[in-house]
Short mmCIF file of C-alpha atoms in Angstrom, two decimals:
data_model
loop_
_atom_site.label_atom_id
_atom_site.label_comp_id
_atom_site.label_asym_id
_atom_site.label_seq_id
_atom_site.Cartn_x
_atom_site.Cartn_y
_atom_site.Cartn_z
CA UNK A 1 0.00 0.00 0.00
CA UNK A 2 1.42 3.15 -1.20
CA UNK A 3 1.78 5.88 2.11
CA UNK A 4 0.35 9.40 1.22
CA UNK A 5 2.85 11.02 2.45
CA UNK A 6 4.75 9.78 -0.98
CA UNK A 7 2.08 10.12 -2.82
CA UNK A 8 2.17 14.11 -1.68
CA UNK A 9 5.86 14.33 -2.34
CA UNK A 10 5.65 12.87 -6.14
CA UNK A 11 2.91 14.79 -7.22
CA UNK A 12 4.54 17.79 -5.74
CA UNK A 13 7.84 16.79 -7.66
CA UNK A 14 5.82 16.03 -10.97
CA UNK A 15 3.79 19.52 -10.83
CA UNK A 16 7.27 21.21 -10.52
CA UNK A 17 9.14 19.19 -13.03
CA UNK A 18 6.24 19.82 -15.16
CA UNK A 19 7.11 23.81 -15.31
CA UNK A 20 3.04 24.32 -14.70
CA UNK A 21 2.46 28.12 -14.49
CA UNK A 22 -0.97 29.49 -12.82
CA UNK A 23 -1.42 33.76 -13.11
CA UNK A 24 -2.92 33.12 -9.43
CA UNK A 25 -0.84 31.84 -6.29
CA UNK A 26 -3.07 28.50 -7.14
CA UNK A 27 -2.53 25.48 -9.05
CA UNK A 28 -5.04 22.58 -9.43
CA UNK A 29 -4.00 18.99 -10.63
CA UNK A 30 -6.58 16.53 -10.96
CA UNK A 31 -4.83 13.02 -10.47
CA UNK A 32 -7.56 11.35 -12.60
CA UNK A 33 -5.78 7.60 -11.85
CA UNK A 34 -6.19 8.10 -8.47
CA UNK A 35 -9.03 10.12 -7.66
CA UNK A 36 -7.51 12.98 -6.24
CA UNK A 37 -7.71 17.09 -6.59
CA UNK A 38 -4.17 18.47 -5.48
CA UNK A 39 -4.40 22.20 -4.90
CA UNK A 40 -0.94 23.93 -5.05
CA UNK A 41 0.07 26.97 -3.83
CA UNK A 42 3.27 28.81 -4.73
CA UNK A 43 4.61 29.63 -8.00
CA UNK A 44 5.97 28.11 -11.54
CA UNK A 45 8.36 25.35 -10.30
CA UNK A 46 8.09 26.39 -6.72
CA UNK A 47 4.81 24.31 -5.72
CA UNK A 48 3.81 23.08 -2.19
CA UNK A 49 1.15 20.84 -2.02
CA UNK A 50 -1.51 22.89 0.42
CA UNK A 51 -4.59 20.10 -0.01
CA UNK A 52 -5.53 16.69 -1.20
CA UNK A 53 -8.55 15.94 -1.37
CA UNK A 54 -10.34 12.46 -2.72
CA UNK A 55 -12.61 13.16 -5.68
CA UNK A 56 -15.37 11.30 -7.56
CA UNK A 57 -14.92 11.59 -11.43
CA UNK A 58 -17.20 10.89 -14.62
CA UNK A 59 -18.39 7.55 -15.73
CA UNK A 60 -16.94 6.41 -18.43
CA UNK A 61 -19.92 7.25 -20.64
CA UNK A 62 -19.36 10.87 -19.79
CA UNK A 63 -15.85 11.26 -18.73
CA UNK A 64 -14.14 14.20 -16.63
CA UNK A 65 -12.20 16.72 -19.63
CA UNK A 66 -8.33 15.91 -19.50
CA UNK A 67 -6.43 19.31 -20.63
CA UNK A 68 -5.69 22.35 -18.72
CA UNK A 69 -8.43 24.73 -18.17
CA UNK A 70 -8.88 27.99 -15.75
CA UNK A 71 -11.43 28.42 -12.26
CA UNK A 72 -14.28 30.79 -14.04
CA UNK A 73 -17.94 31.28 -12.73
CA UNK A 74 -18.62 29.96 -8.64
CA UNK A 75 -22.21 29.95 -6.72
CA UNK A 76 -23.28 28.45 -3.63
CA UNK A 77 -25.22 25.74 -4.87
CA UNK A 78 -27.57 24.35 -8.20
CA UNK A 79 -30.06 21.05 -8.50
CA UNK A 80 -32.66 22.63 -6.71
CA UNK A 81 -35.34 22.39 -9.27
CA UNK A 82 -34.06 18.36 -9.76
CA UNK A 83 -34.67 17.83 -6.09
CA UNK A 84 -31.38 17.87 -5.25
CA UNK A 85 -28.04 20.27 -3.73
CA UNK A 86 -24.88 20.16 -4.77
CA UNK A 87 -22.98 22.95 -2.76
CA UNK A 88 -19.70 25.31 -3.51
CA UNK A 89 -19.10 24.63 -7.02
CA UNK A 90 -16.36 26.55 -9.31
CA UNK A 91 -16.40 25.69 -12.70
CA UNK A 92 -13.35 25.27 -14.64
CA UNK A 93 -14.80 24.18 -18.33
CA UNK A 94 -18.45 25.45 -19.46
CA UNK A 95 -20.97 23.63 -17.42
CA UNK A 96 -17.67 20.87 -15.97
CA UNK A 97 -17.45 21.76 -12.21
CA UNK A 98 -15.86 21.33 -9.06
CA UNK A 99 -18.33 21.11 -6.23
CA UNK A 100 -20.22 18.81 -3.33
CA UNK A 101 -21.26 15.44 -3.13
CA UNK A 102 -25.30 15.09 -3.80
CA UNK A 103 -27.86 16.23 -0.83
CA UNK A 104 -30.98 15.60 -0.56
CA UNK A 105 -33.35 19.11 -0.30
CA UNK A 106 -33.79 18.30 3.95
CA UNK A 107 -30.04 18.13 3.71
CA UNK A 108 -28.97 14.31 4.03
CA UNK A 109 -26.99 12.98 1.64
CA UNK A 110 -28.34 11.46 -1.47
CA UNK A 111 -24.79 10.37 -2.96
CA UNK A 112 -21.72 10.61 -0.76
CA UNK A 113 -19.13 7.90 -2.85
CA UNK A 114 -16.05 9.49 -3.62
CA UNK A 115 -12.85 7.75 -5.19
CA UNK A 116 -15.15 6.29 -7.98
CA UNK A 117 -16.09 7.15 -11.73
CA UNK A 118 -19.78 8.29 -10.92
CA UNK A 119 -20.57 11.79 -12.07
CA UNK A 120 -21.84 13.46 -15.59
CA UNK A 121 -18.52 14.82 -16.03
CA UNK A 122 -17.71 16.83 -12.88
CA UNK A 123 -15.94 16.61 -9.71
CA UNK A 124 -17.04 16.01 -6.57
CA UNK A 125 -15.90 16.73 -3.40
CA UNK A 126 -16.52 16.47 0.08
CA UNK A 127 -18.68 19.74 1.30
CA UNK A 128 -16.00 21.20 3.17
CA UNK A 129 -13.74 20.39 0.54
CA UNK A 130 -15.80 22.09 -2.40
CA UNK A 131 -15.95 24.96 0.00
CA UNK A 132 -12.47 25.56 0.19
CA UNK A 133 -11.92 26.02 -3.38
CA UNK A 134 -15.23 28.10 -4.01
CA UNK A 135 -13.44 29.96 -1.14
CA UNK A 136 -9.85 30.35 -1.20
CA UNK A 137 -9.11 29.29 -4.87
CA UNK A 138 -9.50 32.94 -7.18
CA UNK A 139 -10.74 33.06 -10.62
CA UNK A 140 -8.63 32.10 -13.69
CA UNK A 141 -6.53 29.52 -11.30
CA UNK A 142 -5.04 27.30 -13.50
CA UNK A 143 -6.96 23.61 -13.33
CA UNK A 144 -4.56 20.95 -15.12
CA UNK A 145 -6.86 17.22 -15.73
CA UNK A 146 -4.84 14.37 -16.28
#
């Protein structure tokens, strides 16, 4: 079983070998393989891994993008007229978003898996997770999908 604390010290050493720029202090790397959002902070070849977070990714009928995109439009939550919450999200391709697992409308959770290929397309993310980025992460952060 691989420890995390390697698992944090290669994908720091692969962002940075990887010359990935961001205009913000940010840099997301979504770790497709391995279900993981890594948010950065620092700059171009001077990363440190600030959060890791486990993820839920699209099905393979409707896969997550790979490429590198940029954090654009955020709100506090959408699904309401489906019946359903998902809270925090940021978007980082058209309608492709980060944001929370699936509530319910009274609040309990309707989907909670993470680490799984699950979703239309975007990312989810543990509440408190999605709120961090809709928080802390600015606009036109870099979001690299691999």
């Amino acid at each position: 079983m691989r420890n995390d604390k390697d698992y944090d010290g290669n994908i720091t050493d692969f962002v940075n070998s990887n010359n990935y720029s961001s205009i913000t202090q940010f840099l997301i790397y979504v770790d497709l393989s391995n279900f993981k959002v890594n948010i950065f902070k620092g700059t171009k070849n001077n990363w440190k891994l600030d959060k890791s977070y486990l993820c839920t990714i699209g099905k393979n009928s409707t896969p997550t993008p790979s490429g590198v995109f940029k954090i654009g439009v955020k709100g506090l939550y959408f699904g309401v007229e489906k019946g359903y919450k998902c809270w925090y999200y940021s978007s980082f391709k058209g309608n492709y978003l980060f944001h929370s697992i699936i509530y319910n409308l009274d609040g309990t959770v309707r989907d909670g898996r993470l680490g799984m290929k699950l979703s239309n397309g975007c990312i989810r993310l543990l509440k408190t997770n999605a709120k961090y980025i809709y928080d802390n992460v600015p606009k036109d952060t870099k979001v690299i999908i691999n």
